[in-house]
XYZ file of C-alpha atoms in Angstrom:
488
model
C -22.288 -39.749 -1.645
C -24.385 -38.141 -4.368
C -27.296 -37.695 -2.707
C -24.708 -36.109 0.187
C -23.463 -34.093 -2.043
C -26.621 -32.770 -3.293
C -28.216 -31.914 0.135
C -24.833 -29.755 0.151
C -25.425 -27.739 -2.335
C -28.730 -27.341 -1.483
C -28.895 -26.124 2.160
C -25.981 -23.468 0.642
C -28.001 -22.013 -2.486
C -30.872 -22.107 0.364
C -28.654 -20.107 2.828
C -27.426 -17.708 -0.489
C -31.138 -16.597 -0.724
C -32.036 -16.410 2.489
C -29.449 -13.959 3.186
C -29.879 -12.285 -0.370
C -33.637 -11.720 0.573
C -32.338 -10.592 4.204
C -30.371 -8.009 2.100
C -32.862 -6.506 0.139
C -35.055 -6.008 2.691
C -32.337 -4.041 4.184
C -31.807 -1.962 1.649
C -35.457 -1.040 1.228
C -35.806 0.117 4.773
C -31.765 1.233 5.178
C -32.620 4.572 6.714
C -34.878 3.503 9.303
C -32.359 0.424 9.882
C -30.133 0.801 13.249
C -27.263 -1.481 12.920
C -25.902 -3.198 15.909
C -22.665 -2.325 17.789
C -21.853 -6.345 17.772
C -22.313 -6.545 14.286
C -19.900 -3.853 12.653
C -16.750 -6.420 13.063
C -18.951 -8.798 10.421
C -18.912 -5.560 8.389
C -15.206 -4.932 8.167
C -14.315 -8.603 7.210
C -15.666 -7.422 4.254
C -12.194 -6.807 2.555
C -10.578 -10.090 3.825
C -14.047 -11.763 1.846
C -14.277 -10.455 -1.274
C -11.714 -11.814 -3.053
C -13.182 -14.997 -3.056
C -16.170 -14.526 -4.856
C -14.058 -12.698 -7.610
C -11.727 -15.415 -8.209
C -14.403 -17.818 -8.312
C -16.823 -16.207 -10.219
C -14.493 -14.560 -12.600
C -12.831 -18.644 -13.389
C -16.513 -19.622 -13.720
C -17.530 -16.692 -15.738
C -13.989 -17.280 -18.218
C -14.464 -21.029 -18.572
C -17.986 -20.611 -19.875
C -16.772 -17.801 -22.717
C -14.025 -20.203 -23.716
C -16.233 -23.486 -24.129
C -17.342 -23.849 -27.755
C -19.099 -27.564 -28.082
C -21.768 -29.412 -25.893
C -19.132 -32.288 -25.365
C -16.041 -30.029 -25.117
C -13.398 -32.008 -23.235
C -12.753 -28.735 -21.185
C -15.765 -28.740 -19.546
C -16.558 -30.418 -16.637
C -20.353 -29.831 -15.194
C -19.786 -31.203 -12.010
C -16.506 -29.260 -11.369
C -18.261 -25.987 -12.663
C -21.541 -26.042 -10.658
C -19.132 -26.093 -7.671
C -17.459 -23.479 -8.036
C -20.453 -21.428 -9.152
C -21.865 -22.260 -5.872
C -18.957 -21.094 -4.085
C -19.252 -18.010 -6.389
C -22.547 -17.187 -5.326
C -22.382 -17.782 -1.344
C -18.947 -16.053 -0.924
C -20.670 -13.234 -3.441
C -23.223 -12.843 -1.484
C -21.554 -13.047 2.488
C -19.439 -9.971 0.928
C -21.999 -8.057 -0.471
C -23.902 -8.735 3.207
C -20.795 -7.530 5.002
C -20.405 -4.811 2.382
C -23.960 -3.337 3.535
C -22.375 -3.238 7.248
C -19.506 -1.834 6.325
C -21.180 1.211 4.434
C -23.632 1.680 7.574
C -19.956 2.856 9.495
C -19.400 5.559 7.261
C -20.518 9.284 7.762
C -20.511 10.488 4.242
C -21.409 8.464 1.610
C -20.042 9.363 -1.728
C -21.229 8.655 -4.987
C -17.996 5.853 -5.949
C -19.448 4.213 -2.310
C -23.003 4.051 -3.880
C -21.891 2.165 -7.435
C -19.640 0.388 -5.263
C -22.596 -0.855 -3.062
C -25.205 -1.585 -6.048
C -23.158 -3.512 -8.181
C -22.081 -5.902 -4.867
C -25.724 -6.138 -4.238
C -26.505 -6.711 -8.026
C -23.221 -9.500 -8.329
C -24.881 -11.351 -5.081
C -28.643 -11.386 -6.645
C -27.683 -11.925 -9.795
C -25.013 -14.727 -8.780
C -27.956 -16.488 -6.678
C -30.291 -16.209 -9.927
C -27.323 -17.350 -12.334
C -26.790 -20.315 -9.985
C -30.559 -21.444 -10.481
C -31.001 -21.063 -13.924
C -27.429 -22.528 -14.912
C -29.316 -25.834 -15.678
C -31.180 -24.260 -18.029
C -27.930 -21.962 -19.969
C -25.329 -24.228 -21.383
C -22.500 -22.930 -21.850
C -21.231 -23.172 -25.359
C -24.763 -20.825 -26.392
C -25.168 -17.353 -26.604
C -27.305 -16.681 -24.055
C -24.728 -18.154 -21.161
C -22.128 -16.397 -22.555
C -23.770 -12.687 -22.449
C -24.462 -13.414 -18.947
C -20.672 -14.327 -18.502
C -19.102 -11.227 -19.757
C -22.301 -9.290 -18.174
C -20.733 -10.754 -14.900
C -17.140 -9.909 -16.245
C -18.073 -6.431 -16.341
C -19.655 -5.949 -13.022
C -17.106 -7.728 -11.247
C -14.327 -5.425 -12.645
C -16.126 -2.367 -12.480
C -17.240 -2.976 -8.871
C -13.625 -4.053 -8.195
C -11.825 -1.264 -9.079
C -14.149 1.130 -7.963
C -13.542 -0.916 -4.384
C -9.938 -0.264 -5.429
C -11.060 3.694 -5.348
C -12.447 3.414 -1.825
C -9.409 1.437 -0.331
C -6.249 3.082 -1.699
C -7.700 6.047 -3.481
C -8.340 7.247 -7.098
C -4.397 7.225 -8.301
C -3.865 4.058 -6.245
C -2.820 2.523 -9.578
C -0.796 4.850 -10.987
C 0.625 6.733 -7.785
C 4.604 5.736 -7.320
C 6.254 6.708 -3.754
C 9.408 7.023 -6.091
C 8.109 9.501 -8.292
C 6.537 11.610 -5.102
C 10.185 11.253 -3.304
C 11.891 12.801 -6.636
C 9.139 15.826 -7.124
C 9.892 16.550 -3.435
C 13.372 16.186 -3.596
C 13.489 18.996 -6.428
C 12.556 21.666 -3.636
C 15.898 23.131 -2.258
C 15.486 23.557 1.772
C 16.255 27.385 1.183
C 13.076 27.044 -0.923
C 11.063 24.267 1.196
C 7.731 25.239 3.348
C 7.052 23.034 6.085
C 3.340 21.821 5.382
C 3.491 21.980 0.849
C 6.822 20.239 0.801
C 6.686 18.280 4.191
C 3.748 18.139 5.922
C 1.330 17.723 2.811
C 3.591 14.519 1.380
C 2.860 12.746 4.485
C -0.661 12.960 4.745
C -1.385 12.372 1.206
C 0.869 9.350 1.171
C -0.378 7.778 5.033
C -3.942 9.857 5.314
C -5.731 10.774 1.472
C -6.623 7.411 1.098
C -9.652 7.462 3.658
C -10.093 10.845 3.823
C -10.842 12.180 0.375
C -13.554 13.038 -1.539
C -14.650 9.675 -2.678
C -14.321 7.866 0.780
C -14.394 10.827 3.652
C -14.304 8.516 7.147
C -15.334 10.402 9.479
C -16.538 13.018 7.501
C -13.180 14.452 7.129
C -10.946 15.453 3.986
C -7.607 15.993 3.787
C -6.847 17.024 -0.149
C -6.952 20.889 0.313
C -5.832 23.516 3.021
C -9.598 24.436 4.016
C -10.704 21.136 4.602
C -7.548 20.245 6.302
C -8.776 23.306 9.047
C -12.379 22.481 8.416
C -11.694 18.838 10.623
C -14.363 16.065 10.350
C -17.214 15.180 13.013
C -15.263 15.036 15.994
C -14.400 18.468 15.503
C -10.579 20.204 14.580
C -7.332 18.279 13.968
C -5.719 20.119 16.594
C -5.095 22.914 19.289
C -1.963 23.906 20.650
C -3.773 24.670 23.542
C -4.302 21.076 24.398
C -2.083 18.638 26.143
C -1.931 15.957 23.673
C -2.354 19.112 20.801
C -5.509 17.577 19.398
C -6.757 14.409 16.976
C -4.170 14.432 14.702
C -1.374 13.724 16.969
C -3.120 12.247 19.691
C -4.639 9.311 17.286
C -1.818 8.291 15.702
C -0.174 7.643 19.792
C -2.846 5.455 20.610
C -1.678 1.782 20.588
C -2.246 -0.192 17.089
C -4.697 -2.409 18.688
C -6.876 0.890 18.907
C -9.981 1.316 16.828
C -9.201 4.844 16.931
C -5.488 4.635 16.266
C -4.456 6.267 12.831
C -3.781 5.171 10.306
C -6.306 2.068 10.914
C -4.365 -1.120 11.553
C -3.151 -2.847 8.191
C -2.853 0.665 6.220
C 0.890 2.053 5.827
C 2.069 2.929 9.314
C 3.642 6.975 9.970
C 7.278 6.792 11.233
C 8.795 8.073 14.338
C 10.501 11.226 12.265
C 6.747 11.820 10.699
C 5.191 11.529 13.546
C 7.635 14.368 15.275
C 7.303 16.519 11.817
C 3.174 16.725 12.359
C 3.350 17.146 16.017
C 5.935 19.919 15.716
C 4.147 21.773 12.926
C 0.651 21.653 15.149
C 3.362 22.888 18.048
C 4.113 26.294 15.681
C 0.418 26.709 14.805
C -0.041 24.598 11.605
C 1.088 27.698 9.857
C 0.631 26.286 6.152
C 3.174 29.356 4.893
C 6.019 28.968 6.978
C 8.932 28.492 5.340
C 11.795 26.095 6.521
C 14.443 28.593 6.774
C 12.354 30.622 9.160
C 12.792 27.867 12.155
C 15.704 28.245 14.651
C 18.489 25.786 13.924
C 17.034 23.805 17.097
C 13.828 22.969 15.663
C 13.567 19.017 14.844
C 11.237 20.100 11.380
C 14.929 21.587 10.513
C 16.820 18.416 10.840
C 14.071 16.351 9.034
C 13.982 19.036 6.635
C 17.787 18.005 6.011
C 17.235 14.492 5.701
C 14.552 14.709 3.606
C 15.396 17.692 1.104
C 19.097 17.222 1.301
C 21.254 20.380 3.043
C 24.590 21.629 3.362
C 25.183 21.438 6.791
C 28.134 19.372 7.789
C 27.064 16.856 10.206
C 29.283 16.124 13.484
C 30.910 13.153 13.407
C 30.019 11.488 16.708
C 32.706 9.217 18.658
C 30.602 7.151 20.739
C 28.789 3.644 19.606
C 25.658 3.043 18.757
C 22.842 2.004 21.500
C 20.916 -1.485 20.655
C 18.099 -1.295 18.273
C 16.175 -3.338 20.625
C 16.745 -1.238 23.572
C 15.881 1.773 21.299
C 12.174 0.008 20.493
C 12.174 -1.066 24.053
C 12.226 2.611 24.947
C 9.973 3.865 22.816
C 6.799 4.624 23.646
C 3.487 5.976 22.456
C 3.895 9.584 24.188
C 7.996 9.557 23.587
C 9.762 9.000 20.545
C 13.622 7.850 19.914
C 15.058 7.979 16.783
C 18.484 8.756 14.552
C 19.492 12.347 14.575
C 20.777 11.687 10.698
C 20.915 8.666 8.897
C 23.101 5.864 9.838
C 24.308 8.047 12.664
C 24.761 6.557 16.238
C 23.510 10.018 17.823
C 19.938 10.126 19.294
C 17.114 12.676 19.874
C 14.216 12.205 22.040
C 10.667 13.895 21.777
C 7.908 13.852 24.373
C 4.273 14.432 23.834
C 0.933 14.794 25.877
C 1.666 16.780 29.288
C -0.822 14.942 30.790
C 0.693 11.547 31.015
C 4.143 12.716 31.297
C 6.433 11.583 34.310
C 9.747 12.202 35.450
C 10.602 8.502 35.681
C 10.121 9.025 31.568
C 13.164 11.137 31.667
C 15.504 8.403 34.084
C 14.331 5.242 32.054
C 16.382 6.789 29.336
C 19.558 6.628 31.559
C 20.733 3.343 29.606
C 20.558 5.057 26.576
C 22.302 8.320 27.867
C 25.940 8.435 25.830
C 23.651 8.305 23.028
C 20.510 11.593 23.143
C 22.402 14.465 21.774
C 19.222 16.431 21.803
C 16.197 16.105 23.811
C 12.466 17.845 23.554
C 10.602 18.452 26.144
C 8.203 21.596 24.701
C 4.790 21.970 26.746
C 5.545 18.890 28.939
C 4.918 19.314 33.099
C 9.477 19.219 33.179
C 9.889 21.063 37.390
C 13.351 22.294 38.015
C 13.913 18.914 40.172
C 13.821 17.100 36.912
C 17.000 18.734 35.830
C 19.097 16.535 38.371
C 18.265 14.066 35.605
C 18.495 15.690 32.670
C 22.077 16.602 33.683
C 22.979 12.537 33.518
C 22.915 12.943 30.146
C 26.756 13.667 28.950
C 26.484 13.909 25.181
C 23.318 16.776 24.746
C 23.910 19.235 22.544
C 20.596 20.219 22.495
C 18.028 20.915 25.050
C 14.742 21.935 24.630
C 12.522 22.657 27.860
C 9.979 25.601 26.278
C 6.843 26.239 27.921
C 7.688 23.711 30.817
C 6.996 24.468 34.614
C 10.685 25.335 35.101
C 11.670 28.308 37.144
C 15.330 28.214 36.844
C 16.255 27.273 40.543
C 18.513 24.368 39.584
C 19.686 25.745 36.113
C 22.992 25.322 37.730
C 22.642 21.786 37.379
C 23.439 21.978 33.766
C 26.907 22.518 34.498
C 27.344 18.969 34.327
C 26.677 19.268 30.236
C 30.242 19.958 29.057
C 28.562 19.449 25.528
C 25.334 21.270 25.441
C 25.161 24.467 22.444
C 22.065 25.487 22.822
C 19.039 25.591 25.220
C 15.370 26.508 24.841
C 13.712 28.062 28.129
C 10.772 30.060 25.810
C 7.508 30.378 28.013
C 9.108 29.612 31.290
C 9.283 31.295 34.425
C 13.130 31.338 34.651
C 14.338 35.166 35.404
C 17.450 37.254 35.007
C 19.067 35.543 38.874
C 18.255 31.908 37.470
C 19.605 32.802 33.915
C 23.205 34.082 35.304
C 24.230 30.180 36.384
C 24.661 29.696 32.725
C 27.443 31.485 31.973
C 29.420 28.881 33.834
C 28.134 26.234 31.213
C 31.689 26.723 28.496
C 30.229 24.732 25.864
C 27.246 27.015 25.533
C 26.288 29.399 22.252
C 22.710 29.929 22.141
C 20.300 30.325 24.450
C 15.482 31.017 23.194
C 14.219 33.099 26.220
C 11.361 35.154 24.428
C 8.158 35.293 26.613
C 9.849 34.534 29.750
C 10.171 36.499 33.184
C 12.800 38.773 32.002
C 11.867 42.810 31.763
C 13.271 44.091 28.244
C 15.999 45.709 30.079
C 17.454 42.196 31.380
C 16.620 40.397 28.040
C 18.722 43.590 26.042
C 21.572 43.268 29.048
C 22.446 39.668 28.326
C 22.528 40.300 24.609
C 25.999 42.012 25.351
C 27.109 38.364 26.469
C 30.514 37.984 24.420
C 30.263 33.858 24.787
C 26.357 33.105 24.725
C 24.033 34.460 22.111
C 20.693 34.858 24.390
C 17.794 34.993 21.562
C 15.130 37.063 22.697
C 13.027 37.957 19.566
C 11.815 34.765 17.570
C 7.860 34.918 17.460
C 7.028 32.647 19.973
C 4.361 29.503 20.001
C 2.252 31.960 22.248
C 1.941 34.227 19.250
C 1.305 30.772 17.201
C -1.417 29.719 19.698
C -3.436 33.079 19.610
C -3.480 32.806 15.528
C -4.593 29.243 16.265
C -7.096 30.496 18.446
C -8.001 33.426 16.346
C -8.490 31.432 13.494
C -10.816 28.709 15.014
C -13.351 31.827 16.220
């Protein structure tokens, strides 16, 4: 069993410094060195490895500080080579998957290149501590220098690990204390990217892309860099369907390589997701102030939830749908969620024109008595899909901007005996089409700017005693041609 037991050992030391001298050879050649696609997912089990080399070789390292006598009764030799060997080959499998793992990133920071030499000088060293342990007993000196030695690396390489994972104030960052510094801001006082936007990222995003560990080669921290982008270019463009990276990634099913944030990081919500893609819908304007959105704007309501307002919420009669139908529904281009908190009332946002269908709008149909509001800005919505829409009792608001309507069937709305207001921005509706809404009673507000209306129409209907036809909000064409402008 001995002999077993030492043929164990053996071929494991011998498979430590095989794969130690594999290692350095790497490193010596690592710019001429072409890594594998097949052998990145070795790479990034690097995390789920590494703590076993620092629990075994930080017990190994304290128990040989703490021995004091050749025949102390709390050593045992046996016990301790074991888990010294364990020490070492774990050591060195995550310094080996380490060295993958850094190949993957595009910008490699200074924190990255401690982080990487100490892991490589923990695995070497562990290998060489392992075969001269015979020769440093540990109740002298010499064993014990090279135990807090060890103790040293193994902490500083650790945190600075720490650094690359969660980011520099991982430690001493509280979610509490962000929520209360936020929550100081009045929404009279709020801007939507510093007191909204900017929160979300730093708390979901900062942590890979900062200036310490910049995946991608993108950084988040500041304004510029935020319009700078990374290698795959800008974070968005209004003039795309799916309006660019930063909303289009974090769609992508979790099972995704390219789904943001990576699978096991802190997830965005439903309302976060909405806030980002609405903001990148306006322009990314990183000045605009919540108080300048119309009252229909979704950023408004979040706004409310988030900062605290003084509207007085409508109390809603109707029950609340089934959470499980709710996450049955949602998908990764539409989004369900509470209007206000613990409110039965739902509202609905679509993204990415380009895989939108109208059976997206009738699968909601079991849902209907609860959407008060729906979003449909930029999506492919023709005026047959209004039929639908119009199955909907309980909307209150409807937002259909820069769709493919042209008013035909805006009759069909009729049917809302609830709806207040209605967004037909950047459509081709004109002044015939727009007259079938003054049959809607419920009705008080009405976005038409940059439709098919002459000024003369548009200033017509703003002598409307029972609708209040909006005609002069800056619209997300003007937003899309400072976009534009600003990416020239």
């Amino acid at each position: 069993m001995r002999r077993y037991l030492d043929n164990w050992k053996g071929i494991v030391y011998n498979l430590a410094f095989f794969l130690n001298g594999l290692l350095i050879f790497l490193l010596v050649f690592e710019k001429g060195v072409a890594i594998p696609n097949w052998l990145f997912p070795v790479g990034r089990l690097h995390p789920a490895v590494l703590h076993f080399p620092l629990v075994a070789l930080l017990l190994y390292a304290f128990w040989t500080i703490i021995v004091e006598k050749k025949d102390s009764v709390r050593w045992n030799a046996e016990l301790a080579e074991t888990l010294l060997l364990l020490g070492t080959f774990t050591a060195t499998v995550a310094a080996f998957s380490g060295f993958l793992l850094s190949k993957e990133e595009s910008e490699v920071s200074q924190t990255l290149l401690w982080h990487k030499w100490l892991g490589v000088g923990i695995s070497v060293g562990s290998v060489a501590w392992y075969g001269a342990s015979k020769y440093l007993a540990p109740w002298k000196i010499p064993a014990k220098l090279v135990a807090v030695t060890f103790l040293a690396m193994l902490l500083i390489a650790g945190h600075l690990g720490g650094n690359l994972t969660h980011g520099e104030d991982f430690l001493t960052f509280s979610p509490n204390n962000s929520t209360e510094t936020t929550n100081q801001v009045s929404i009279q006082q709020a801007i939507v990217y510093e007191n909204l936007v900017q929160p979300v990222l730093q708390q979901k995003c900062y942590s890979c892309h900062n200036a310490e560990k910049s995946k991608g080669r993108l950084q988040m921290q500041t304004k510029a860099l935020l319009t700078k982008g990374g290698k795959n270019g800008m974070l968005w463009d209004t003039t795309k369907p799916d309006l660019g990276l930063l909303v289009s990634r974090v769609h992508l099913p979790l099972e995704d390589k390219k789904h943001m944030p990576p699978r096991g990081k802190a997830q965005l919500t439903d309302d976060e997701i909405m806030l980002l893609a609405e903001w990148v819908k306006l322009g990314s304007d990183f000045e605009q102030k919540v108080t300048a959105l119309p009252a229909q704007n979704p950023i408004v309501s979040y706004a409310e939830n988030i900062l605290g307002g003084n509207r007085t919420g409508e109390i809603y009669d109707f029950a609340a749908a089934d959470p499980e139908e709710i996450k049955a529904l949602n998908t990764n281009y539409r989004t369900i969620r509470q209007y206000a908190p613990a409110s039965p009332a739902l509202f609905v946002n679509f993204y990415n024109r380009s895989a939108f269908k109208s059976s997206d709008i009738s699968d909601l149909l079991p849902i209907k008595d609860q959407i008060i509001a729906m979003d449909f800005g930029k999506m492919p919505v023709k005026d047959e899909d209004l039929k639908t829409i119009a199955r909907f009792p309980e909307l209150r608001k409807l937002i259909l901007n820069f769709t493919d309507l042209r008013g035909t069937t805006l009759g069909e709305l009729e049917k809302l005996t609830k709806l207040r207001e209605l967004a037909l921005s950047g459509t081709k509706v004109n002044n015939t089409s727009i007259k079938a809404l003054t049959n809607i009673a419920s009705l008080e507000k009405v976005f038409l700017w940059s439709t098919a209306l002459t000024s003369e129409e548009q200033d017509a209907l703003k002598n409307s005693k029972n609708i209040h036809f909006e005609t002069g909000f800056r619209s997300d064409t003007t937003a899309e041609k400072k976009f534009t402008s600003a990416k020239k």
